[in-house]
PDB file of C-alpha atoms in Angstrom:
ATOM      1  CA  GLN Y   1     100.172 114.098  93.509  1.00 54.00           C
ATOM      2  CA  GLN Y   2      98.441 112.293  96.343  1.00 65.00           C
ATOM      3  CA  GLN Y   3      94.870 113.443  95.732  1.00 90.00           C
ATOM      4  CA  VAL Y   4      91.969 111.165  94.936  1.00 96.00           C
ATOM      5  CA  LYS Y   5      88.929 113.010  93.620  1.00 97.00           C
ATOM      6  CA  GLN Y   6      85.538 111.335  93.991  1.00 97.00           C
ATOM      7  CA  SER Y   7      82.195 112.242  92.470  1.00 96.00           C
ATOM      8  CA  PRO Y   8      79.324 112.697  92.912  1.00 97.00           C
ATOM      9  CA  GLN Y   9      79.148 113.836  96.528  1.00 97.00           C
ATOM     10  CA  SER Y  10      75.689 112.330  96.855  1.00 97.00           C
ATOM     11  CA  LEU Y  11      73.498 110.093  94.734  1.00 97.00           C
ATOM     12  CA  ILE Y  12      69.870 109.021  94.806  1.00 98.00           C
ATOM     13  CA  VAL Y  13      68.943 105.889  92.854  1.00 98.00           C
ATOM     14  CA  GLN Y  14      65.705 103.994  92.615  1.00 98.00           C
ATOM     15  CA  LYS Y  15      65.580 100.403  93.786  1.00 98.00           C
ATOM     16  CA  GLY Y  16      66.741  98.137  90.999  1.00 98.00           C
ATOM     17  CA  GLY Y  17      68.711 100.895  89.282  1.00 98.00           C
ATOM     18  CA  ILE Y  18      72.441 101.210  88.655  1.00 98.00           C
ATOM     19  CA  SER Y  19      74.566 103.358  90.952  1.00 98.00           C
ATOM     20  CA  ILE Y  20      77.771 104.751  89.457  1.00 98.00           C
ATOM     21  CA  ILE Y  21      80.510 106.485  91.430  1.00 98.00           C
ATOM     22  CA  ASN Y  22      83.671 107.835  89.851  1.00 98.00           C
ATOM     23  CA  CYS Y  23      87.179 108.505  91.084  1.00 98.00           C
ATOM     24  CA  ALA Y  24      90.277 110.053  89.579  1.00 98.00           C
ATOM     25  CA  TYR Y  25      93.830 109.904  90.872  1.00 97.00           C
ATOM     26  CA  GLU Y  26      97.038 111.737  90.038  1.00 95.00           C
ATOM     27  CA  ASN Y  27      99.912 109.576  91.207  1.00 93.00           C
ATOM     28  CA  THR Y  28     100.895 107.088  88.499  1.00 92.00           C
ATOM     29  CA  ALA Y  29     102.743 105.000  91.093  1.00 92.00           C
ATOM     30  CA  PHE Y  30      99.454 103.954  92.691  1.00 93.00           C
ATOM     31  CA  ASP Y  31      98.866 100.241  92.142  1.00 92.00           C
ATOM     32  CA  TYR Y  32      95.955  99.309  94.397  1.00 94.00           C
ATOM     33  CA  PHE Y  33      92.428 100.689  94.085  1.00 96.00           C
ATOM     34  CA  PRO Y  34      89.827  99.557  96.643  1.00 96.00           C
ATOM     35  CA  TRP Y  35      86.270 100.667  97.266  1.00 97.00           C
ATOM     36  CA  TYR Y  36      84.943 100.788 100.805  1.00 98.00           C
ATOM     37  CA  GLN Y  37      81.386 100.966 102.155  1.00 98.00           C
ATOM     38  CA  GLN Y  38      80.650 102.708 105.434  1.00 97.00           C
ATOM     39  CA  PHE Y  39      77.455 102.760 107.476  1.00 96.00           C
ATOM     40  CA  PRO Y  40      76.884 105.435 110.152  1.00 92.00           C
ATOM     41  CA  GLY Y  41      78.817 104.711 113.318  1.00 89.00           C
ATOM     42  CA  LYS Y  42      80.808 101.889 111.719  1.00 92.00           C
ATOM     43  CA  GLY Y  43      84.264 101.557 110.256  1.00 94.00           C
ATOM     44  CA  PRO Y  44      84.690 101.238 106.482  1.00 96.00           C
ATOM     45  CA  ALA Y  45      84.390  97.729 105.035  1.00 96.00           C
ATOM     46  CA  LEU Y  46      86.063  96.600 101.816  1.00 95.00           C
ATOM     47  CA  LEU Y  47      83.650  95.998  98.944  1.00 96.00           C
ATOM     48  CA  ILE Y  48      85.939  95.244  96.046  1.00 96.00           C
ATOM     49  CA  ALA Y  49      89.467  96.139  94.909  1.00 96.00           C
ATOM     50  CA  ILE Y  50      91.418  96.142  91.658  1.00 95.00           C
ATOM     51  CA  ARG Y  51      95.038  96.314  90.563  1.00 93.00           C
ATOM     52  CA  PRO Y  52      96.105  98.055  87.335  1.00 92.00           C
ATOM     53  CA  ASP Y  53      96.837  94.870  85.394  1.00 91.00           C
ATOM     54  CA  VAL Y  54      93.103  94.402  84.699  1.00 94.00           C
ATOM     55  CA  SER Y  55      90.487  96.829  83.385  1.00 95.00           C
ATOM     56  CA  GLU Y  56      87.444  95.379  85.101  1.00 97.00           C
ATOM     57  CA  LYS Y  57      86.577  93.258  88.115  1.00 97.00           C
ATOM     58  CA  LYS Y  58      83.156  91.994  89.089  1.00 97.00           C
ATOM     59  CA  GLU Y  59      82.008  90.551  92.399  1.00 96.00           C
ATOM     60  CA  GLY Y  60      78.293  89.911  92.623  1.00 96.00           C
ATOM     61  CA  ARG Y  61      76.430  93.166  91.997  1.00 97.00           C
ATOM     62  CA  PHE Y  62      79.595  95.257  92.314  1.00 97.00           C
ATOM     63  CA  THR Y  63      81.913  96.035  89.397  1.00 97.00           C
ATOM     64  CA  ILE Y  64      85.059  98.160  89.244  1.00 97.00           C
ATOM     65  CA  SER Y  65      86.017  99.628  85.884  1.00 97.00           C
ATOM     66  CA  PHE Y  66      89.597 100.851  85.653  1.00 97.00           C
ATOM     67  CA  ASN Y  67      91.127 103.149  83.009  1.00 96.00           C
ATOM     68  CA  LYS Y  68      94.873 103.378  83.578  1.00 95.00           C
ATOM     69  CA  SER Y  69      95.565 105.894  80.804  1.00 95.00           C
ATOM     70  CA  ALA Y  70      92.887 108.275  82.086  1.00 96.00           C
ATOM     71  CA  LYS Y  71      93.826 107.607  85.729  1.00 96.00           C
ATOM     72  CA  GLN Y  72      90.196 106.962  86.554  1.00 97.00           C
ATOM     73  CA  PHE Y  73      88.211 104.144  88.105  1.00 98.00           C
ATOM     74  CA  SER Y  74      84.564 103.695  88.908  1.00 98.00           C
ATOM     75  CA  LEU Y  75      82.217 101.566  90.978  1.00 98.00           C
ATOM     76  CA  HIS Y  76      79.006 100.245  89.479  1.00 98.00           C
ATOM     77  CA  ILE Y  77      76.336  98.806  91.752  1.00 98.00           C
ATOM     78  CA  MET Y  78      73.816  96.820  89.740  1.00 98.00           C
ATOM     79  CA  ASP Y  79      70.253  96.212  90.928  1.00 98.00           C
ATOM     80  CA  SER Y  80      70.728  98.712  93.766  1.00 98.00           C
ATOM     81  CA  GLN Y  81      68.861  97.869  96.976  1.00 97.00           C
ATOM     82  CA  PRO Y  82      67.760 100.006  99.947  1.00 97.00           C
ATOM     83  CA  GLY Y  83      70.320  98.107 102.038  1.00 97.00           C
ATOM     84  CA  ASP Y  84      73.047  99.567  99.807  1.00 98.00           C
ATOM     85  CA  SER Y  85      72.283 103.024 101.206  1.00 98.00           C
ATOM     86  CA  ALA Y  86      75.593 104.033 102.756  1.00 98.00           C
ATOM     87  CA  THR Y  87      78.655 106.167 102.122  1.00 98.00           C
ATOM     88  CA  TYR Y  88      81.133 104.809  99.588  1.00 98.00           C
ATOM     89  CA  PHE Y  89      84.806 105.699  99.479  1.00 98.00           C
ATOM     90  CA  CYS Y  90      87.310 105.044  96.739  1.00 98.00           C
ATOM     91  CA  ALA Y  91      90.958 104.843  97.677  1.00 97.00           C
ATOM     92  CA  ALA Y  92      94.275 104.472  95.912  1.00 96.00           C
ATOM     93  CA  GLY Y  93      97.873 103.918  96.919  1.00 93.00           C
ATOM     94  CA  TYR Y  94     101.046 101.854  96.770  1.00 89.00           C
ATOM     95  CA  SER Y  95     102.366 101.865 100.354  1.00 86.00           C
ATOM     96  CA  THR Y  96      99.522 103.694 102.104  1.00 91.00           C
ATOM     97  CA  LEU Y  97      95.994 104.528 100.998  1.00 94.00           C
ATOM     98  CA  THR Y  98      94.623 107.930 100.046  1.00 95.00           C
ATOM     99  CA  PHE Y  99      90.842 108.075 100.263  1.00 97.00           C
ATOM    100  CA  GLY Y 100      88.332 110.127  98.326  1.00 97.00           C
ATOM    101  CA  LYS Y 101      85.860 112.325 100.197  1.00 96.00           C
ATOM    102  CA  GLY Y 102      83.028 109.866  99.832  1.00 97.00           C
ATOM    103  CA  THR Y 103      79.678 109.527  98.078  1.00 98.00           C
ATOM    104  CA  MET Y 104      76.496 109.268 100.099  1.00 98.00           C
ATOM    105  CA  LEU Y 105      74.202 106.845  98.278  1.00 98.00           C
ATOM    106  CA  LEU Y 106      70.486 106.668  98.959  1.00 98.00           C
ATOM    107  CA  VAL Y 107      68.506 103.919  97.278  1.00 98.00           C
ATOM    108  CA  SER Y 108      64.818 104.745  97.359  1.00 96.00           C
ATOM    109  CA  PRO Y 109      62.352 101.833  97.760  1.00 90.00           C
TER     110      PRO Y 109
ATOM    111  CA  ASP Z   1      84.461  88.156 116.988  1.00 56.00           C
ATOM    112  CA  THR Z   2      87.913  88.062 115.393  1.00 80.00           C
ATOM    113  CA  GLY Z   3      87.772  91.485 113.733  1.00 94.00           C
ATOM    114  CA  VAL Z   4      89.715  94.617 114.593  1.00 97.00           C
ATOM    115  CA  SER Z   5      88.679  96.020 117.965  1.00 97.00           C
ATOM    116  CA  GLN Z   6      89.172  99.529 119.307  1.00 98.00           C
ATOM    117  CA  ASN Z   7      88.783 100.939 122.788  1.00 97.00           C
ATOM    118  CA  PRO Z   8      87.264 103.102 123.983  1.00 98.00           C
ATOM    119  CA  ARG Z   9      84.511 103.574 121.424  1.00 97.00           C
ATOM    120  CA  HIS Z  10      83.834 107.111 122.631  1.00 97.00           C
ATOM    121  CA  LYS Z  11      85.966 109.616 124.523  1.00 98.00           C
ATOM    122  CA  ILE Z  12      85.061 113.086 125.724  1.00 98.00           C
ATOM    123  CA  THR Z  13      87.886 115.172 127.112  1.00 98.00           C
ATOM    124  CA  LYS Z  14      88.708 118.745 127.928  1.00 98.00           C
ATOM    125  CA  ARG Z  15      91.146 120.768 125.896  1.00 98.00           C
ATOM    126  CA  GLY Z  16      94.689 120.286 127.140  1.00 98.00           C
ATOM    127  CA  GLN Z  17      94.165 116.767 128.479  1.00 98.00           C
ATOM    128  CA  ASN Z  18      95.986 113.690 127.166  1.00 98.00           C
ATOM    129  CA  VAL Z  19      94.082 110.747 125.689  1.00 98.00           C
ATOM    130  CA  THR Z  20      95.137 107.252 124.648  1.00 98.00           C
ATOM    131  CA  PHE Z  21      93.363 104.883 122.306  1.00 98.00           C
ATOM    132  CA  ARG Z  22      93.964 101.184 121.845  1.00 98.00           C
ATOM    133  CA  CYS Z  23      93.665  99.012 118.761  1.00 98.00           C
ATOM    134  CA  ASP Z  24      93.734  95.219 118.693  1.00 97.00           C
ATOM    135  CA  PRO Z  25      94.269  94.016 115.113  1.00 97.00           C
ATOM    136  CA  ILE Z  26      93.204  90.736 113.580  1.00 96.00           C
ATOM    137  CA  SER Z  27      95.475  88.020 114.896  1.00 93.00           C
ATOM    138  CA  GLU Z  28      98.510  87.361 112.674  1.00 90.00           C
ATOM    139  CA  HIS Z  29      98.093  90.598 110.728  1.00 94.00           C
ATOM    140  CA  ASN Z  30     101.529  92.131 110.430  1.00 93.00           C
ATOM    141  CA  ARG Z  31     100.443  95.637 109.391  1.00 95.00           C
ATOM    142  CA  LEU Z  32      98.500  98.087 111.490  1.00 97.00           C
ATOM    143  CA  TYR Z  33      97.293 101.496 110.311  1.00 97.00           C
ATOM    144  CA  TRP Z  34      95.866 104.532 112.062  1.00 97.00           C
ATOM    145  CA  TYR Z  35      93.535 106.944 110.280  1.00 97.00           C
ATOM    146  CA  ARG Z  36      91.555 109.999 111.284  1.00 97.00           C
ATOM    147  CA  GLN Z  37      88.103 110.707 109.849  1.00 97.00           C
ATOM    148  CA  THR Z  38      86.168 113.922 110.264  1.00 95.00           C
ATOM    149  CA  LEU Z  39      82.521 114.438 109.378  1.00 91.00           C
ATOM    150  CA  GLY Z  40      81.879 114.319 105.653  1.00 90.00           C
ATOM    151  CA  GLN Z  41      85.436 113.282 104.805  1.00 93.00           C
ATOM    152  CA  GLY Z  42      87.220 110.083 103.949  1.00 96.00           C
ATOM    153  CA  PRO Z  43      89.732 108.495 106.306  1.00 97.00           C
ATOM    154  CA  GLU Z  44      93.081 110.320 106.367  1.00 96.00           C
ATOM    155  CA  PHE Z  45      96.217 108.263 106.880  1.00 96.00           C
ATOM    156  CA  LEU Z  46      98.172 109.012 110.059  1.00 97.00           C
ATOM    157  CA  THR Z  47     100.761 106.264 110.454  1.00 97.00           C
ATOM    158  CA  TYR Z  48     101.396 102.551 110.001  1.00 96.00           C
ATOM    159  CA  PHE Z  49     103.403  99.736 111.513  1.00 96.00           C
ATOM    160  CA  GLN Z  50     104.922  96.663 109.960  1.00 94.00           C
ATOM    161  CA  ASN Z  51     105.101  94.366 112.981  1.00 94.00           C
ATOM    162  CA  GLU Z  52     106.582  96.600 115.715  1.00 94.00           C
ATOM    163  CA  ALA Z  53     108.340  99.028 113.352  1.00 94.00           C
ATOM    164  CA  GLN Z  54     106.658 102.356 112.602  1.00 94.00           C
ATOM    165  CA  LEU Z  55     107.397 102.763 108.907  1.00 93.00           C
ATOM    166  CA  GLU Z  56     105.610 105.922 107.848  1.00 92.00           C
ATOM    167  CA  LYS Z  57     104.033 108.976 109.455  1.00 93.00           C
ATOM    168  CA  SER Z  58     101.781 111.534 107.798  1.00 92.00           C
ATOM    169  CA  ARG Z  59     102.344 115.269 108.054  1.00 88.00           C
ATOM    170  CA  LEU Z  60      99.009 115.240 109.911  1.00 82.00           C
ATOM    171  CA  LEU Z  61     100.739 113.518 112.813  1.00 86.00           C
ATOM    172  CA  SER Z  62     101.981 116.493 114.794  1.00 90.00           C
ATOM    173  CA  ASP Z  63     104.438 116.252 117.677  1.00 94.00           C
ATOM    174  CA  ARG Z  64     101.486 115.903 120.037  1.00 96.00           C
ATOM    175  CA  PHE Z  65     100.626 112.541 118.523  1.00 96.00           C
ATOM    176  CA  SER Z  66     102.537 109.354 119.247  1.00 96.00           C
ATOM    177  CA  ALA Z  67     101.809 105.778 118.310  1.00 97.00           C
ATOM    178  CA  GLU Z  68     103.345 102.534 119.471  1.00 96.00           C
ATOM    179  CA  ARG Z  69     103.073  98.863 118.698  1.00 97.00           C
ATOM    180  CA  PRO Z  70     105.466  97.457 121.262  1.00 92.00           C
ATOM    181  CA  LYS Z  71     105.216  93.725 120.593  1.00 88.00           C
ATOM    182  CA  GLY Z  72     103.857  93.799 117.083  1.00 87.00           C
ATOM    183  CA  SER Z  73     100.356  93.020 118.312  1.00 92.00           C
ATOM    184  CA  PHE Z  74      98.109  95.759 119.754  1.00 97.00           C
ATOM    185  CA  SER Z  75      98.821  99.432 119.185  1.00 98.00           C
ATOM    186  CA  THR Z  76      98.174 102.632 121.110  1.00 98.00           C
ATOM    187  CA  LEU Z  77      97.691 106.157 119.800  1.00 98.00           C
ATOM    188  CA  GLU Z  78      98.257 108.950 122.294  1.00 98.00           C
ATOM    189  CA  ILE Z  79      97.316 112.573 121.804  1.00 98.00           C
ATOM    190  CA  GLN Z  80      98.920 115.009 124.226  1.00 98.00           C
ATOM    191  CA  ARG Z  81      97.514 118.438 125.067  1.00 97.00           C
ATOM    192  CA  THR Z  82      94.363 117.852 123.043  1.00 98.00           C
ATOM    193  CA  GLU Z  83      92.896 120.670 120.973  1.00 97.00           C
ATOM    194  CA  GLN Z  84      89.336 121.106 119.711  1.00 97.00           C
ATOM    195  CA  GLY Z  85      90.612 120.421 116.199  1.00 96.00           C
ATOM    196  CA  ASP Z  86      91.536 116.891 117.306  1.00 97.00           C
ATOM    197  CA  SER Z  87      87.836 116.018 117.547  1.00 97.00           C
ATOM    198  CA  ALA Z  88      87.330 113.232 115.025  1.00 97.00           C
ATOM    199  CA  MET Z  89      86.853 109.499 114.581  1.00 97.00           C
ATOM    200  CA  TYR Z  90      90.139 107.639 114.949  1.00 98.00           C
ATOM    201  CA  LEU Z  91      90.157 104.449 112.914  1.00 98.00           C
ATOM    202  CA  CYS Z  92      92.498 101.513 113.112  1.00 98.00           C
ATOM    203  CA  ALA Z  93      92.952  98.974 110.336  1.00 97.00           C
ATOM    204  CA  SER Z  94      95.066  95.864 109.941  1.00 96.00           C
ATOM    205  CA  SER Z  95      96.213  93.756 107.022  1.00 94.00           C
ATOM    206  CA  LEU Z  96      98.293  90.707 106.258  1.00 92.00           C
ATOM    207  CA  ASN Z  97     101.098  91.665 103.901  1.00 85.00           C
ATOM    208  CA  PRO Z  98     103.462  88.888 102.857  1.00 76.00           C
ATOM    209  CA  ASP Z  99     105.472  91.455 100.868  1.00 79.00           C
ATOM    210  CA  TRP Z 100     105.400  95.201 100.257  1.00 73.00           C
ATOM    211  CA  VAL Z 101     102.245  95.162  98.096  1.00 79.00           C
ATOM    212  CA  LEU Z 102      99.129  96.748  99.614  1.00 80.00           C
ATOM    213  CA  GLU Z 103      96.526  94.206 100.674  1.00 85.00           C
ATOM    214  CA  THR Z 104      93.007  94.388 102.084  1.00 91.00           C
ATOM    215  CA  GLN Z 105      92.794  96.597 105.139  1.00 94.00           C
ATOM    216  CA  TYR Z 106      90.195  95.591 107.721  1.00 95.00           C
ATOM    217  CA  PHE Z 107      88.904  98.487 109.752  1.00 96.00           C
ATOM    218  CA  GLY Z 108      87.802  98.594 113.349  1.00 97.00           C
ATOM    219  CA  PRO Z 109      84.686 100.475 114.519  1.00 96.00           C
ATOM    220  CA  GLY Z 110      86.706 103.536 115.481  1.00 97.00           C
ATOM    221  CA  THR Z 111      87.075 105.699 118.574  1.00 98.00           C
ATOM    222  CA  ARG Z 112      85.096 108.920 118.450  1.00 97.00           C
ATOM    223  CA  LEU Z 113      86.921 111.739 120.245  1.00 98.00           C
ATOM    224  CA  LEU Z 114      85.251 114.959 121.317  1.00 98.00           C
ATOM    225  CA  VAL Z 115      87.446 117.684 122.757  1.00 98.00           C
ATOM    226  CA  LEU Z 116      85.514 120.336 124.679  1.00 97.00           C
TER     227      LEU Z 116
END
C-alpha cells in the first residue's frame, strides 16, 4: 500500500530531447506528489510538485502529468541539457513521503 | 546560507559505537524529518517532528535509534551500538506546514555514516 514504483532505472537522452520518467503508486490516500533532483554528494532538491486536483503542472522545462484513476504520474523534461544529468526521485504521500528508487538521467552533449 | 544544515558531513565509526548527528532546519520551519538513503535507493522515511513533538516513527527506526527535537528547533539523531547495516546517508529535511497538508520539504546535504 505504501510503495511507489519508478521507471526507468536509468535513461540516456540527447541534448535537446525530452526525458520522461514514470511513477505509479498504490495508496489512494496519497495527496501530494513531488519530484526531486539529486546530484552526487548532495541532498535532494524539489523540482516540481502536484496535488490530485489538477492533471498537469508546468514550471519552465519541467512538467508533471498526473492520472488519478490510473494512480500514475510522470515527469517530462523538455529540451534536456547536460546540466540536467542527475538522479530523479518521485515521491508520494499524505503525512509522510514515500520515495521511488530513482532514475539516473544522463543527457549526452 | 539559510538552508538546512547537517553535522557532521561524514562519520566513520567502529561497530558497536554510538554516533549522534545534528540537523539545523530552516528557521521558522515547524516540521523536521529524518530519512536514510542507501546507495542506489531513494530516501526512506525514519521519523518526523511537528515542533518538538515526535509524531511518527517508521518501522525502520529500531530501538537503537532515537531522535529528539528538544526546543522545536534543531534535532539530533542518535544510533546506539552501530552495526555495519547502519552505513548510509542520513538526510534531514524541514518544511513549513500551517496545517496537516504536506508541503515542500527542503533537504540538507546529509551525513554519510560508515560503520567498520
